[in-house]
PDB file of C-alpha atoms in Angstrom:
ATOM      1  CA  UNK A 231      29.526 -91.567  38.672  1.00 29.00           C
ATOM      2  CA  UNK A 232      27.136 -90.596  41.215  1.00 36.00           C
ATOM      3  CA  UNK A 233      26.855 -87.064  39.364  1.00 37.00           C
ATOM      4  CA  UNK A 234      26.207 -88.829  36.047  1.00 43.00           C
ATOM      5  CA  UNK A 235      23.386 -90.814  37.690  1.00 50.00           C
ATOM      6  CA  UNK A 236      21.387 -87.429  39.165  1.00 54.00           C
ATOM      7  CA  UNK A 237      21.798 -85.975  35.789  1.00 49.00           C
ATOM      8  CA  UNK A 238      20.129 -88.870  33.920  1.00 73.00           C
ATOM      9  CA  UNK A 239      17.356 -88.792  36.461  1.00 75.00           C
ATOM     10  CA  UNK A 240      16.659 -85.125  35.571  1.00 80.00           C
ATOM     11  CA  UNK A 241      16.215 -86.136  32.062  1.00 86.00           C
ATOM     12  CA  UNK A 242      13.671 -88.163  33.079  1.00 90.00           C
ATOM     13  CA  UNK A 243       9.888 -86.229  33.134  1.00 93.00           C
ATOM     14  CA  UNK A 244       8.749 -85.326  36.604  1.00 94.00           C
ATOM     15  CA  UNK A 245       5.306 -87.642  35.594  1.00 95.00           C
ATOM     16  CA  UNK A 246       7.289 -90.435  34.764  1.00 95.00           C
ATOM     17  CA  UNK A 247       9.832 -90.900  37.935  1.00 94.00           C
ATOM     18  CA  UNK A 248       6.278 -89.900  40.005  1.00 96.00           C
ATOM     19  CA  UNK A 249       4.805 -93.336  38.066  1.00 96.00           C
ATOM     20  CA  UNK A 250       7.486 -95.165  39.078  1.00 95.00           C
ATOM     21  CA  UNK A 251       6.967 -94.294  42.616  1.00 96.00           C
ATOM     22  CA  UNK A 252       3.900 -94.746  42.738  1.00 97.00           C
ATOM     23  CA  UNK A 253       4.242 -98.199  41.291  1.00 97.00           C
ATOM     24  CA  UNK A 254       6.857 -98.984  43.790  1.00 97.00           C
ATOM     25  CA  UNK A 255       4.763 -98.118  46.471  1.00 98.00           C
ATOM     26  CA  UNK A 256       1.392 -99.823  45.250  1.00 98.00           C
ATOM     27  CA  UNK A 257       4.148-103.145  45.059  1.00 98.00           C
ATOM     28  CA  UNK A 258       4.503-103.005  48.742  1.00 98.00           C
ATOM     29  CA  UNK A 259       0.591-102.565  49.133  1.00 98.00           C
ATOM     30  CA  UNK A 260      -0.144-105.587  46.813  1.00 98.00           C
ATOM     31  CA  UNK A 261       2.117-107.789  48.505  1.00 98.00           C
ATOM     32  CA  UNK A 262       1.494-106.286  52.022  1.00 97.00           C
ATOM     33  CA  UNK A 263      -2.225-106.687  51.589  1.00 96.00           C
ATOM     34  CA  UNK A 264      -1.880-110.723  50.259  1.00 96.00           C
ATOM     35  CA  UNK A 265      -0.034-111.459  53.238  1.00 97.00           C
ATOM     36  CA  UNK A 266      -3.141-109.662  55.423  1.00 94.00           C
ATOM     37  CA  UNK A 267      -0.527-107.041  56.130  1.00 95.00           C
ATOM     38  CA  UNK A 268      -2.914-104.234  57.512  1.00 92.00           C
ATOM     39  CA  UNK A 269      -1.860-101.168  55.423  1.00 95.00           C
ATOM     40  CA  UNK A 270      -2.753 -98.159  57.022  1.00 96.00           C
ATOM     41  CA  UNK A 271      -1.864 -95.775  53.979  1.00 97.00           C
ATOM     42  CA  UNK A 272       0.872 -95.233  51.133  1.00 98.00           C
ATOM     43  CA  UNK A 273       1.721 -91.345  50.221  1.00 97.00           C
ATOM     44  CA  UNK A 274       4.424 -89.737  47.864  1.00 97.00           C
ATOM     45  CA  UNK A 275       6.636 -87.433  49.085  1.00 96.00           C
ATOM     46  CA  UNK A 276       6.324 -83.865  48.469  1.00 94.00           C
ATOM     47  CA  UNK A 277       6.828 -82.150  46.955  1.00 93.00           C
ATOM     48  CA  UNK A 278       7.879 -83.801  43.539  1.00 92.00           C
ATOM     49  CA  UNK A 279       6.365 -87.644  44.955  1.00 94.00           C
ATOM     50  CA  UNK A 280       9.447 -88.972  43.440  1.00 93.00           C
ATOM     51  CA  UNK A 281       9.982 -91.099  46.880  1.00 93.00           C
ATOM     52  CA  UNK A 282       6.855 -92.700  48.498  1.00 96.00           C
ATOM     53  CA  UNK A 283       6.546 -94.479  51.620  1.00 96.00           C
ATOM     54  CA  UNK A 284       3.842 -97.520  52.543  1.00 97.00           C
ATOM     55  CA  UNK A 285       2.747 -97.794  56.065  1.00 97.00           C
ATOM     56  CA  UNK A 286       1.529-100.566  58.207  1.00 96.00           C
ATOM     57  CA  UNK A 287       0.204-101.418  61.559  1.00 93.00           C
ATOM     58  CA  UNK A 288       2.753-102.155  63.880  1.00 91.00           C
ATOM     59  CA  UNK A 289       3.037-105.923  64.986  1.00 87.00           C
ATOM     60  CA  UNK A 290       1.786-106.146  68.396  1.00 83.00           C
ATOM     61  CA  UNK A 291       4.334-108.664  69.649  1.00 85.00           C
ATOM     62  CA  UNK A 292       8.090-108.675  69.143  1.00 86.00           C
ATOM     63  CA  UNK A 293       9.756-111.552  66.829  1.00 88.00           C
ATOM     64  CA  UNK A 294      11.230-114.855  69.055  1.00 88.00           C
ATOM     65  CA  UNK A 295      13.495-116.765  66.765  1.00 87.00           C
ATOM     66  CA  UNK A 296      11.691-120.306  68.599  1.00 88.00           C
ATOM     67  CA  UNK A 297       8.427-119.504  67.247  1.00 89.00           C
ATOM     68  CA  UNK A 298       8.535-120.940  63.786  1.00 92.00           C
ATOM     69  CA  UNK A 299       5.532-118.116  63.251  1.00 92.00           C
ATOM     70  CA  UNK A 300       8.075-115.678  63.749  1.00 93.00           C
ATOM     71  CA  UNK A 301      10.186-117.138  61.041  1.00 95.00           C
ATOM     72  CA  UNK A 302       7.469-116.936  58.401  1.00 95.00           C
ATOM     73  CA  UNK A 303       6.263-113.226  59.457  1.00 95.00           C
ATOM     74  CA  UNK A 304      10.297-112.317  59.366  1.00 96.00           C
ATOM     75  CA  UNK A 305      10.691-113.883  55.858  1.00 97.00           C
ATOM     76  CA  UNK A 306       6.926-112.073  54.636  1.00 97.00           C
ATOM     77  CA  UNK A 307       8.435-108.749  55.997  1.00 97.00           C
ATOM     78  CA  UNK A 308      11.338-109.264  53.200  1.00 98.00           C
ATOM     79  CA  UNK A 309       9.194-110.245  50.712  1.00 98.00           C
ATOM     80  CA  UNK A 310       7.076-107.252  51.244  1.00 98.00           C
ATOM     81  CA  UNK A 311      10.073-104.522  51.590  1.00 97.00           C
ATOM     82  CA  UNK A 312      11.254-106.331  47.918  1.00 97.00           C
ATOM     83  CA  UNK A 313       7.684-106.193  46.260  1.00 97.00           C
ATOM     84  CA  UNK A 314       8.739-102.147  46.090  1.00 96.00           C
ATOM     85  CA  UNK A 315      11.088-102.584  43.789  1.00 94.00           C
ATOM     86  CA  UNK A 316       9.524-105.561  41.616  1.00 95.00           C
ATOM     87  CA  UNK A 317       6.508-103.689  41.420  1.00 96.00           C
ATOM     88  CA  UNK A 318       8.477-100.329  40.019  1.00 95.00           C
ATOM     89  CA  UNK A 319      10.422-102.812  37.649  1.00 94.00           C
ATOM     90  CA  UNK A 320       6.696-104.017  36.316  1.00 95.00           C
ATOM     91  CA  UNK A 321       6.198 -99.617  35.498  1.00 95.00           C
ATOM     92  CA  UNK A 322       9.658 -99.516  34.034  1.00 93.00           C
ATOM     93  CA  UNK A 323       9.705-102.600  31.624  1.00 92.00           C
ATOM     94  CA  UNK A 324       6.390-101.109  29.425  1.00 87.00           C
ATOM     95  CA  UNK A 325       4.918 -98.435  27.835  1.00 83.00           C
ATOM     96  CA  UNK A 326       6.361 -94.814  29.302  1.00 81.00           C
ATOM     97  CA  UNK A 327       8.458 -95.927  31.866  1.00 87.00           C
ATOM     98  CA  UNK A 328      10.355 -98.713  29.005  1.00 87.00           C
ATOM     99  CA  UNK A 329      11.366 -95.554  26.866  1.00 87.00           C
ATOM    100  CA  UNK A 330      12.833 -93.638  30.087  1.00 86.00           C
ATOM    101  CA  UNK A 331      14.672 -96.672  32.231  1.00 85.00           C
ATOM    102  CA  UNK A 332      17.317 -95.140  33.801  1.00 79.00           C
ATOM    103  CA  UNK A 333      19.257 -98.588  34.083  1.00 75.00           C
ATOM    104  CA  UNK A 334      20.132 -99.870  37.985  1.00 69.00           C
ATOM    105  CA  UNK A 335      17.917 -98.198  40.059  1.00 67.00           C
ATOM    106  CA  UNK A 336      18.486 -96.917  43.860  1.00 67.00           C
ATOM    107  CA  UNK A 337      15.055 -96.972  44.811  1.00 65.00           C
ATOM    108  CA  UNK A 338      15.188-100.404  46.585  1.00 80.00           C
ATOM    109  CA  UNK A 339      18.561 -98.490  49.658  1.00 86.00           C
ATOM    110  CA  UNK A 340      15.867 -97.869  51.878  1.00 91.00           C
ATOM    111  CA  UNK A 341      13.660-101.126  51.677  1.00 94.00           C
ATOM    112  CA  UNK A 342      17.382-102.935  52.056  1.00 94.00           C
ATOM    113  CA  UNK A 343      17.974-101.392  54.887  1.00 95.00           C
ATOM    114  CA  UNK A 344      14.371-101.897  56.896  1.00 95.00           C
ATOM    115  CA  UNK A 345      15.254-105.645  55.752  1.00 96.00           C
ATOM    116  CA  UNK A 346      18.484-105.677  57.877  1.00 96.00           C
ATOM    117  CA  UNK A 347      16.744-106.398  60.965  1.00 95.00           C
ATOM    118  CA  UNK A 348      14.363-108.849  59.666  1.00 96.00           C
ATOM    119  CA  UNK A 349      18.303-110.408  57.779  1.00 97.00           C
ATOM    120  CA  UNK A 350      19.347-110.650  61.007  1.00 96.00           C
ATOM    121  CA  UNK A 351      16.661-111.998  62.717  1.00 96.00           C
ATOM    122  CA  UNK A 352      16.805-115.119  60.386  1.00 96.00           C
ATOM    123  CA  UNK A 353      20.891-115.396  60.017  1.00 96.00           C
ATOM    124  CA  UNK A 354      20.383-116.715  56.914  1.00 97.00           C
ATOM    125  CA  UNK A 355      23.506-118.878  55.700  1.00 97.00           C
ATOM    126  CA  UNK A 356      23.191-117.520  52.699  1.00 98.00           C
ATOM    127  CA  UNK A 357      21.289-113.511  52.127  1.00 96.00           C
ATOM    128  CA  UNK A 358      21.560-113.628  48.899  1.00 95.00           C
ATOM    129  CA  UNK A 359      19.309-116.733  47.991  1.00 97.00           C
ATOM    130  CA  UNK A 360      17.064-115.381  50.466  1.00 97.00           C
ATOM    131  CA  UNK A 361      16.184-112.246  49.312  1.00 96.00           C
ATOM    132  CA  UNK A 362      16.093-113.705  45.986  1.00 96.00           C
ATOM    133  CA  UNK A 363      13.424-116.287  46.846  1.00 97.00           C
ATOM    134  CA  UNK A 364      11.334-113.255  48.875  1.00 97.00           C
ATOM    135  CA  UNK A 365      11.875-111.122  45.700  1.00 96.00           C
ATOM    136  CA  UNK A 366      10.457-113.936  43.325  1.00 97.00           C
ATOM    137  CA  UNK A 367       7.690-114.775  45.569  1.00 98.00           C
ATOM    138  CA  UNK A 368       6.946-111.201  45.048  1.00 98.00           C
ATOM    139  CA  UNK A 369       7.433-110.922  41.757  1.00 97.00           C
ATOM    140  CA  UNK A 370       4.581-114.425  41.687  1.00 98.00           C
ATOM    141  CA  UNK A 371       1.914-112.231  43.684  1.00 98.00           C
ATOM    142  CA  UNK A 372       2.381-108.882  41.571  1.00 98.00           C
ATOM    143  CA  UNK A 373       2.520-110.756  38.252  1.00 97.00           C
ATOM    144  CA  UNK A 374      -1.396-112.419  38.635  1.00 96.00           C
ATOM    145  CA  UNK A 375      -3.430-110.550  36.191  1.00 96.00           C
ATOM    146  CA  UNK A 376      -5.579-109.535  39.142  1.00 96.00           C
ATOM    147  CA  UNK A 377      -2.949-107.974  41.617  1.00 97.00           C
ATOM    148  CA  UNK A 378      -1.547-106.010  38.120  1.00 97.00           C
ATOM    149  CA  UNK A 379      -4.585-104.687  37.491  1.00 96.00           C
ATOM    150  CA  UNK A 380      -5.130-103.346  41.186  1.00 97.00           C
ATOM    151  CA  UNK A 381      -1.086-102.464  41.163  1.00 97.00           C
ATOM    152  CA  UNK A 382      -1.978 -99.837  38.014  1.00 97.00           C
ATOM    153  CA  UNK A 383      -5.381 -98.686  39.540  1.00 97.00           C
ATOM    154  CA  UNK A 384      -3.323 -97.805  42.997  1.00 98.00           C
ATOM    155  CA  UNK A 385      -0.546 -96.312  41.223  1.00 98.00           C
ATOM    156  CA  UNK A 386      -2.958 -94.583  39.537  1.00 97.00           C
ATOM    157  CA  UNK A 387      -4.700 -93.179  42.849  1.00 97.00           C
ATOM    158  CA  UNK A 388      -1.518 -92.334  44.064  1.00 98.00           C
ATOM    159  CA  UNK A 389      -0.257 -90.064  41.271  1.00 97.00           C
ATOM    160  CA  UNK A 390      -3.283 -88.205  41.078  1.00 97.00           C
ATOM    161  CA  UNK A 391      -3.838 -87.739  45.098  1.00 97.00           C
ATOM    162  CA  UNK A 392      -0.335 -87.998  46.481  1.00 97.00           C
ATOM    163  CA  UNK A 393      -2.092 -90.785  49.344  1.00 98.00           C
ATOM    164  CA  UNK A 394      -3.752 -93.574  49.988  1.00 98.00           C
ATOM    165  CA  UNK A 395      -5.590 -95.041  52.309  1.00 97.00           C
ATOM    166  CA  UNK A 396      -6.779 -98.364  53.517  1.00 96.00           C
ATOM    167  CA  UNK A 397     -10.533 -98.268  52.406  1.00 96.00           C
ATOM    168  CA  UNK A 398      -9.547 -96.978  48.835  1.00 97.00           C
ATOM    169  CA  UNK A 399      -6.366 -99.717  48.955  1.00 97.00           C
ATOM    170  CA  UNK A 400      -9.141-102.686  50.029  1.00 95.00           C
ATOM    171  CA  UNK A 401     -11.821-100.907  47.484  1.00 96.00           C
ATOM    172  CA  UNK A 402      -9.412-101.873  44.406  1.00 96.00           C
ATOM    173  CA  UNK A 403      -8.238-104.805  45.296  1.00 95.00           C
ATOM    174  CA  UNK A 404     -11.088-106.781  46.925  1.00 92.00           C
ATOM    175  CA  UNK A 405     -13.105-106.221  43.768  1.00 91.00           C
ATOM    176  CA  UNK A 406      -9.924-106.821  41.468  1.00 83.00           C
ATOM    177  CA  UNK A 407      -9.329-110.249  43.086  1.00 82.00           C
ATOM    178  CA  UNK A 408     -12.817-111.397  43.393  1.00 80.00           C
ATOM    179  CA  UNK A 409     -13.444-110.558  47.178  1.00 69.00           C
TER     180      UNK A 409
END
């Protein structure tokens, strides 16, 4: 199966799979950034930028499951780590990236497992309804006609530059949201 899967990526135009990258990435920004997240800068990978990563400043104090701040910043962390892959579902459900869907994507392994910590943190009794509700409070911040907007123009920047940074990230979306 797996084999099947590679070979209907390849099908798939380098431009297009970059796009969706880049979208997945600018997802985490978005979400990162309306949380007050402090992203220090998103790049694609070379050396095809079909994988991206979005960094942040570290938190400066570790998480204590009595401090019900904790609890909120360990729930935001999911939320963020889903926004990637709401925010490359956004790319692949129009225009380019409709035509070329390659069905389930994998994209969101790596964001699943930097949420296993967080998961375990919280003990949810149930991780499924939980990282549903982070990934449709997500999905709610990436869908206002403001955050799309900025999602496209930092997708954008990163397809054409390969990076990111934080003044360019708050430079489209302060603007975009009316800041």
């Amino acid at each position: 199966m797996r084999v099947g899967r590679d070979h209907a990526l390849s099908a798939i135009p380098a431009e297009v799979r970059r796009a969706a990258c880049a979208f997945h990435e600018a997802g985490h920004i978005i979400v990162g950034w309306h949380h007050e997240r402090y992203v220090t800068h998103a790049w694609l990978r070379p050396p095809y930028g079909f994988t991206g990563e979005t960094c942040f400043e570290p938190y400066r104090k570790g998480f204590q499951i009595e401090r019900l701040a904790d609890i909120r910043r360990a729930e935001v962390e999911i939320t963020i780590l889903s926004a990637g892959h709401c925010g490359e579902m956004i790319y692949w459900n129009e225009g380019d990236g409709l035509k070329w869907y390659p069905g389930a994507i994998q994209s969101h392994e790596d964001d699943l497992e930097q949420m296993r910590p967080y998961i375990a943190f919280l003990r949810p009794a149930d991780e499924l309804a939980l990282r549903a509700r982070c990934a449709r409070a997500a999905a709610a911040i990436l869908y206002q006609p403001a955050m799309l907007a900025a999602q496209k123009a930092i997708a954008e920047r990163l397809v054409e530059r390969r990076r990111i940074d934080a003044d360019e990230i708050d430079d489209i979306i302060r603007p975009a949201v009316g800041g």
